[in-house]
mmCIF file of C-alpha atoms and ligand atoms in Angstrom:
data_model
loop_
_atom_site.group_PDB
_atom_site.id
_atom_site.type_symbol
_atom_site.label_atom_id
_atom_site.label_comp_id
_atom_site.label_asym_id
_atom_site.label_seq_id
_atom_site.Cartn_x
_atom_site.Cartn_y
_atom_site.Cartn_z
ATOM 1 C CA UNK A 1 15.308 -88.286 -135.827
ATOM 2 C CA UNK A 2 14.375 -91.548 -137.583
ATOM 3 C CA UNK A 3 17.323 -93.826 -136.699
ATOM 4 C CA UNK A 4 17.131 -95.872 -139.905
ATOM 5 C CA UNK A 5 16.637 -92.869 -142.167
ATOM 6 C CA UNK A 6 18.065 -89.814 -140.375
ATOM 7 C CA UNK A 7 17.908 -87.787 -143.589
ATOM 8 C CA UNK A 8 14.326 -88.646 -144.596
ATOM 9 C CA UNK A 9 12.709 -85.559 -146.104
ATOM 10 C CA UNK A 10 16.067 -83.801 -146.690
ATOM 11 C CA UNK A 11 17.351 -82.782 -150.097
ATOM 12 C CA UNK A 12 21.073 -83.047 -150.866
ATOM 13 C CA UNK A 13 22.987 -81.791 -153.880
ATOM 14 C CA UNK A 14 26.449 -83.300 -154.298
ATOM 15 C CA UNK A 15 29.044 -82.500 -156.966
ATOM 16 C CA UNK A 16 31.752 -85.003 -157.874
ATOM 17 C CA UNK A 17 34.576 -85.687 -160.279
ATOM 18 C CA UNK A 18 36.783 -83.438 -162.359
ATOM 19 C CA UNK A 19 35.733 -80.907 -164.952
ATOM 20 C CA UNK A 20 37.140 -80.930 -168.471
ATOM 21 C CA UNK A 21 37.784 -77.572 -170.080
ATOM 22 C CA UNK A 22 37.916 -77.846 -173.859
ATOM 23 C CA UNK A 23 40.849 -76.418 -175.796
ATOM 24 C CA UNK A 24 39.606 -77.652 -179.190
ATOM 25 C CA UNK A 25 37.369 -80.536 -180.366
ATOM 26 C CA UNK A 26 39.936 -83.182 -179.314
ATOM 27 C CA UNK A 27 41.872 -81.658 -176.414
ATOM 28 C CA UNK A 28 40.987 -80.480 -172.949
ATOM 29 C CA UNK A 29 42.449 -79.450 -169.618
ATOM 30 C CA UNK A 30 41.457 -81.893 -166.884
ATOM 31 C CA UNK A 31 42.615 -83.236 -163.558
ATOM 32 C CA UNK A 32 43.047 -86.574 -161.792
ATOM 33 C CA UNK A 33 39.872 -86.568 -159.686
ATOM 34 C CA UNK A 34 38.198 -89.995 -159.857
ATOM 35 C CA UNK A 35 34.874 -88.828 -158.378
ATOM 36 C CA UNK A 36 34.953 -91.683 -155.849
ATOM 37 C CA UNK A 37 34.615 -89.483 -152.752
ATOM 38 C CA UNK A 38 31.632 -87.512 -154.083
ATOM 39 C CA UNK A 39 29.886 -90.644 -155.357
ATOM 40 C CA UNK A 40 30.406 -92.278 -151.938
ATOM 41 C CA UNK A 41 28.870 -89.229 -150.234
ATOM 42 C CA UNK A 42 25.870 -89.264 -152.577
ATOM 43 C CA UNK A 43 25.397 -92.992 -151.913
ATOM 44 C CA UNK A 44 25.682 -92.536 -148.130
ATOM 45 C CA UNK A 45 23.166 -89.663 -148.129
ATOM 46 C CA UNK A 46 20.702 -91.732 -150.187
ATOM 47 C CA UNK A 47 21.116 -94.699 -147.819
ATOM 48 C CA UNK A 48 20.341 -92.327 -144.948
ATOM 49 C CA UNK A 49 17.045 -91.454 -146.638
ATOM 50 C CA UNK A 50 17.887 -88.157 -148.377
ATOM 51 C CA UNK A 51 16.650 -87.171 -151.809
ATOM 52 C CA UNK A 52 19.981 -86.801 -153.634
ATOM 53 C CA UNK A 53 20.951 -85.031 -156.856
ATOM 54 C CA UNK A 54 24.493 -85.885 -157.954
ATOM 55 C CA UNK A 55 26.114 -83.527 -160.457
ATOM 56 C CA UNK A 56 28.956 -85.537 -161.962
ATOM 57 C CA UNK A 57 31.890 -84.452 -164.078
ATOM 58 C CA UNK A 58 33.356 -86.931 -166.582
ATOM 59 C CA UNK A 59 34.002 -90.119 -164.565
ATOM 60 C CA UNK A 60 33.612 -93.850 -165.071
ATOM 61 C CA UNK A 61 31.530 -94.725 -162.040
ATOM 62 C CA UNK A 62 28.126 -96.375 -161.646
ATOM 63 C CA UNK A 63 25.288 -94.204 -160.384
ATOM 64 C CA UNK A 64 24.589 -95.013 -156.710
ATOM 65 C CA UNK A 65 21.206 -96.556 -155.999
ATOM 66 C CA UNK A 66 18.401 -94.089 -155.454
ATOM 67 C CA UNK A 67 20.445 -91.080 -156.657
ATOM 68 C CA UNK A 68 19.445 -88.699 -159.475
ATOM 69 C CA UNK A 69 22.520 -88.083 -161.616
ATOM 70 C CA UNK A 70 23.197 -85.156 -163.942
ATOM 71 C CA UNK A 71 26.320 -85.490 -166.095
ATOM 72 C CA UNK A 72 28.325 -82.385 -166.954
ATOM 73 C CA UNK A 73 31.707 -81.661 -168.530
ATOM 74 C CA UNK A 74 32.892 -78.135 -167.782
ATOM 75 C CA UNK A 75 32.949 -75.891 -164.703
ATOM 76 C CA UNK A 76 30.265 -73.620 -166.180
ATOM 77 C CA UNK A 77 28.009 -76.613 -166.880
ATOM 78 C CA UNK A 78 28.619 -77.872 -163.338
ATOM 79 C CA UNK A 79 27.656 -74.486 -161.873
ATOM 80 C CA UNK A 80 24.472 -74.349 -163.970
ATOM 81 C CA UNK A 81 23.465 -77.918 -163.048
ATOM 82 C CA UNK A 82 24.118 -77.359 -159.335
ATOM 83 C CA UNK A 83 22.055 -74.154 -159.275
ATOM 84 C CA UNK A 84 19.265 -75.897 -161.226
ATOM 85 C CA UNK A 85 19.214 -78.691 -158.600
ATOM 86 C CA UNK A 86 18.651 -76.220 -155.721
ATOM 87 C CA UNK A 87 16.890 -75.578 -153.374
ATOM 88 C CA UNK A 88 18.326 -78.181 -151.029
ATOM 89 C CA UNK A 89 19.090 -78.606 -147.345
ATOM 90 C CA UNK A 90 22.759 -79.326 -148.062
ATOM 91 C CA UNK A 91 25.286 -78.811 -150.847
ATOM 92 C CA UNK A 92 28.472 -80.865 -150.726
ATOM 93 C CA UNK A 93 31.022 -79.676 -153.258
ATOM 94 C CA UNK A 94 33.313 -82.652 -153.742
ATOM 95 C CA UNK A 95 34.049 -81.949 -157.410
ATOM 96 C CA UNK A 96 37.578 -80.951 -158.385
ATOM 97 C CA UNK A 97 36.359 -77.995 -160.429
ATOM 98 C CA UNK A 98 38.969 -76.550 -162.780
ATOM 99 C CA UNK A 99 40.066 -73.090 -161.711
ATOM 100 C CA UNK A 100 40.935 -72.009 -165.247
ATOM 101 C CA UNK A 101 39.398 -72.558 -168.675
ATOM 102 C CA UNK A 102 40.486 -71.510 -172.180
ATOM 103 C CA UNK A 103 38.962 -68.139 -173.055
ATOM 104 C CA UNK A 104 37.294 -69.825 -176.035
ATOM 105 C CA UNK A 105 37.476 -73.410 -177.314
ATOM 106 C CA UNK A 106 38.916 -73.466 -180.856
ATOM 107 C CA UNK A 107 36.261 -74.670 -183.340
ATOM 108 C CA UNK A 108 38.842 -76.828 -185.189
ATOM 109 C CA UNK A 109 41.751 -78.956 -184.010
ATOM 110 C CA UNK A 110 44.770 -76.725 -183.366
ATOM 111 C CA UNK A 111 47.529 -77.520 -185.867
ATOM 112 C CA UNK A 112 51.257 -77.762 -185.228
ATOM 113 C CA UNK A 113 53.082 -75.339 -187.485
ATOM 114 C CA UNK A 114 56.677 -75.651 -188.682
ATOM 115 C CA UNK A 115 58.924 -73.173 -186.961
ATOM 116 C CA UNK A 116 56.560 -72.611 -184.009
ATOM 117 C CA UNK A 117 57.694 -74.481 -180.927
ATOM 118 C CA UNK A 118 55.431 -72.857 -178.369
ATOM 119 C CA UNK A 119 51.682 -72.477 -178.033
ATOM 120 C CA UNK A 120 50.133 -69.820 -175.839
ATOM 121 C CA UNK A 121 46.718 -70.554 -174.364
ATOM 122 C CA UNK A 122 44.793 -67.759 -172.718
ATOM 123 C CA UNK A 123 42.991 -69.055 -169.640
ATOM 124 C CA UNK A 124 40.268 -67.289 -167.684
ATOM 125 C CA UNK A 125 38.910 -68.047 -164.205
ATOM 126 C CA UNK A 126 35.955 -70.397 -163.913
ATOM 127 C CA UNK A 127 33.046 -69.671 -161.573
ATOM 128 C CA UNK A 128 33.715 -70.758 -157.985
ATOM 129 C CA UNK A 129 30.671 -72.985 -157.638
ATOM 130 C CA UNK A 130 31.104 -73.556 -153.902
ATOM 131 C CA UNK A 131 31.431 -69.845 -153.130
ATOM 132 C CA UNK A 132 28.534 -68.992 -155.457
ATOM 133 C CA UNK A 133 26.243 -71.509 -153.739
ATOM 134 C CA UNK A 134 27.366 -70.468 -150.249
ATOM 135 C CA UNK A 135 26.748 -66.779 -150.890
ATOM 136 C CA UNK A 136 23.566 -67.162 -152.962
ATOM 137 C CA UNK A 137 20.981 -64.605 -151.884
ATOM 138 C CA UNK A 138 17.947 -66.892 -152.109
ATOM 139 C CA UNK A 139 19.071 -70.482 -152.696
ATOM 140 C CA UNK A 140 21.805 -70.988 -150.082
ATOM 141 C CA UNK A 141 21.309 -74.420 -148.503
ATOM 142 C CA UNK A 142 21.325 -74.510 -144.703
ATOM 143 C CA UNK A 143 24.573 -76.471 -144.805
ATOM 144 C CA UNK A 144 27.312 -75.976 -147.388
ATOM 145 C CA UNK A 145 30.418 -78.159 -147.300
ATOM 146 C CA UNK A 146 33.505 -78.136 -149.481
ATOM 147 C CA UNK A 147 36.730 -80.045 -149.877
ATOM 148 C CA UNK A 148 40.285 -78.836 -149.794
ATOM 149 C CA UNK A 149 43.279 -80.661 -151.222
ATOM 150 C CA UNK A 150 46.150 -78.918 -149.523
ATOM 151 C CA UNK A 151 49.782 -79.856 -149.755
ATOM 152 C CA UNK A 152 50.975 -77.480 -147.021
ATOM 153 C CA UNK A 153 49.629 -75.562 -144.027
ATOM 154 C CA UNK A 154 46.478 -77.672 -143.889
ATOM 155 C CA UNK A 155 44.913 -75.866 -140.911
ATOM 156 C CA UNK A 156 45.533 -72.324 -142.040
ATOM 157 C CA UNK A 157 44.453 -72.968 -145.618
ATOM 158 C CA UNK A 158 41.311 -74.878 -144.661
ATOM 159 C CA UNK A 159 40.255 -72.233 -142.134
ATOM 160 C CA UNK A 160 40.894 -69.459 -144.654
ATOM 161 C CA UNK A 161 38.717 -71.357 -147.151
ATOM 162 C CA UNK A 162 35.883 -71.599 -144.608
ATOM 163 C CA UNK A 163 35.860 -67.837 -144.236
ATOM 164 C CA UNK A 164 36.555 -66.819 -147.816
ATOM 165 C CA UNK A 165 33.952 -69.112 -149.346
ATOM 166 C CA UNK A 166 31.476 -68.685 -146.447
ATOM 167 C CA UNK A 167 30.963 -72.427 -146.096
ATOM 168 C CA UNK A 168 30.020 -74.343 -142.948
ATOM 169 C CA UNK A 169 32.408 -77.301 -143.256
ATOM 170 C CA UNK A 170 35.659 -77.875 -145.117
ATOM 171 C CA UNK A 171 36.939 -81.437 -145.379
ATOM 172 C CA UNK A 172 40.660 -81.210 -145.975
ATOM 173 C CA UNK A 173 42.422 -84.141 -147.593
ATOM 174 C CA UNK A 174 45.588 -85.127 -145.823
ATOM 175 C CA UNK A 175 47.595 -85.118 -149.035
ATOM 176 C CA UNK A 176 50.650 -87.318 -148.817
ATOM 177 C CA UNK A 177 49.167 -89.901 -146.440
ATOM 178 C CA UNK A 178 50.253 -93.184 -148.077
ATOM 179 C CA UNK A 179 47.460 -94.998 -149.924
ATOM 180 C CA UNK A 180 45.005 -92.083 -149.861
ATOM 181 C CA UNK A 181 43.800 -89.349 -152.163
ATOM 182 C CA UNK A 182 42.679 -88.805 -155.725
ATOM 183 C CA UNK A 183 42.541 -92.194 -157.408
ATOM 184 C CA UNK A 184 42.618 -94.290 -154.248
ATOM 185 C CA UNK A 185 39.719 -96.118 -152.557
ATOM 186 C CA UNK A 186 40.946 -94.782 -149.216
ATOM 187 C CA UNK A 187 41.303 -91.294 -147.854
ATOM 188 C CA UNK A 188 42.085 -89.374 -144.682
ATOM 189 C CA UNK A 189 40.283 -86.139 -143.836
ATOM 190 C CA UNK A 190 40.279 -83.389 -141.268
ATOM 191 C CA UNK A 191 36.881 -81.703 -141.132
ATOM 192 C CA UNK A 192 37.014 -78.040 -140.084
ATOM 193 C CA UNK A 193 33.778 -76.384 -138.946
ATOM 194 C CA UNK A 194 32.778 -72.730 -138.731
ATOM 195 C CA UNK A 195 32.433 -73.009 -134.958
ATOM 196 C CA UNK A 196 36.141 -73.851 -134.689
ATOM 197 C CA UNK A 197 35.724 -77.589 -134.055
ATOM 198 C CA UNK A 198 37.722 -80.158 -135.988
ATOM 199 C CA UNK A 199 37.243 -83.874 -136.568
ATOM 200 C CA UNK A 200 39.857 -86.252 -138.014
ATOM 201 C CA UNK A 201 38.447 -89.133 -140.075
ATOM 202 C CA UNK A 202 40.482 -92.055 -141.393
ATOM 203 C CA UNK A 203 42.647 -93.165 -143.062
ATOM 204 C CA UNK A 204 39.698 -95.353 -144.063
ATOM 205 C CA UNK A 205 37.821 -96.497 -147.157
ATOM 206 C CA UNK A 206 36.000 -93.601 -148.865
ATOM 207 C CA UNK A 207 32.677 -95.364 -148.200
ATOM 208 C CA UNK A 208 33.308 -95.280 -144.421
ATOM 209 C CA UNK A 209 34.480 -91.660 -144.537
ATOM 210 C CA UNK A 210 31.420 -90.673 -146.571
ATOM 211 C CA UNK A 211 29.141 -92.277 -143.972
ATOM 212 C CA UNK A 212 30.890 -90.437 -141.134
ATOM 213 C CA UNK A 213 30.669 -87.137 -143.024
ATOM 214 C CA UNK A 214 26.982 -87.653 -143.850
ATOM 215 C CA UNK A 215 26.293 -88.515 -140.205
ATOM 216 C CA UNK A 216 28.006 -85.296 -139.115
ATOM 217 C CA UNK A 217 25.896 -83.322 -141.592
ATOM 218 C CA UNK A 218 22.698 -85.093 -140.470
ATOM 219 C CA UNK A 219 23.443 -84.083 -136.866
ATOM 220 C CA UNK A 220 23.980 -80.485 -137.919
ATOM 221 C CA UNK A 221 20.732 -80.416 -139.899
ATOM 222 C CA UNK A 222 18.689 -82.050 -137.106
HETATM 223 O O1 C5P B 1 39.777 -73.162 -153.717
HETATM 224 P P1 C5P B 1 39.871 -74.624 -153.848
HETATM 225 O O2 C5P B 1 39.769 -75.098 -155.284
HETATM 226 O O3 C5P B 1 40.994 -75.265 -153.122
HETATM 227 O O4 C5P B 1 38.547 -75.149 -153.097
HETATM 228 C C1 C5P B 1 38.121 -76.461 -153.192
HETATM 229 C C2 C5P B 1 36.644 -76.511 -152.978
HETATM 230 O O5 C5P B 1 36.000 -75.516 -153.771
HETATM 231 C C3 C5P B 1 36.020 -77.829 -153.409
HETATM 232 O O6 C5P B 1 34.915 -78.086 -152.560
HETATM 233 C C4 C5P B 1 35.562 -77.542 -154.840
HETATM 234 O O7 C5P B 1 34.461 -78.339 -155.188
HETATM 235 C C5 C5P B 1 35.189 -76.083 -154.773
HETATM 236 N N1 C5P B 1 35.420 -75.315 -156.015
HETATM 237 C C6 C5P B 1 34.341 -74.896 -156.766
HETATM 238 N N2 C5P B 1 34.544 -74.155 -157.906
HETATM 239 C C7 C5P B 1 35.794 -73.832 -158.306
HETATM 240 C C8 C5P B 1 36.906 -74.258 -157.550
HETATM 241 C C9 C5P B 1 36.690 -75.010 -156.409
HETATM 242 O O8 C5P B 1 33.195 -75.203 -156.406
HETATM 243 N N3 C5P B 1 35.953 -73.117 -159.417
#
């Protein structure tokens, strides 16, 4: 392995940020993902010499040097952009993809009506991009990694996710660790692997965690 560029010749696809699911032309369902973790991973992989495609949901972050960025809005767009960026040696699904989307976005702004004090939205499941990539018949990357933001039973939930989604690594956020998580510059992770091994990283700046995660992936691809 080239020590300065351990990922030279490798292709990475990374997803980052939230998705926005449109209700009407002015409203959407979103979440608080800042995209910082995924952008840090894309940057770390590029620094390690990989060819990196970054599929980004709506975030306000600068494109890391040497990274090809594709901007998307919804879960369906994210799935299409990720599949279009394959084949790759590794897919890292760091995006906080919405699980539900309105059945159809209203073509006009929904109006409040006198006498109606509730609004019912019908939501349908979005594609599970991580599971789709991990079980793809022809385009499955050699290494597929996902994230898990669990608030309880971290181990059991992360291990169940490994199996259910057929991924190789799940990096579980230690939700509730002070100063870490969604909008923070720091995070703490426990990485669960298929082979049963675990690795605790942080609390540390997302840049340092991303480098450790990319190093782990480089070792597994070597
Ligand atoms: O099932 P859960 O949402 O907790 O799993 C989180 C992981 O799955 C993340 O890596 C996320 O990017 C991915 N995911 C996805 N598509 C979805 C939901 C989650 O790729 N619709």
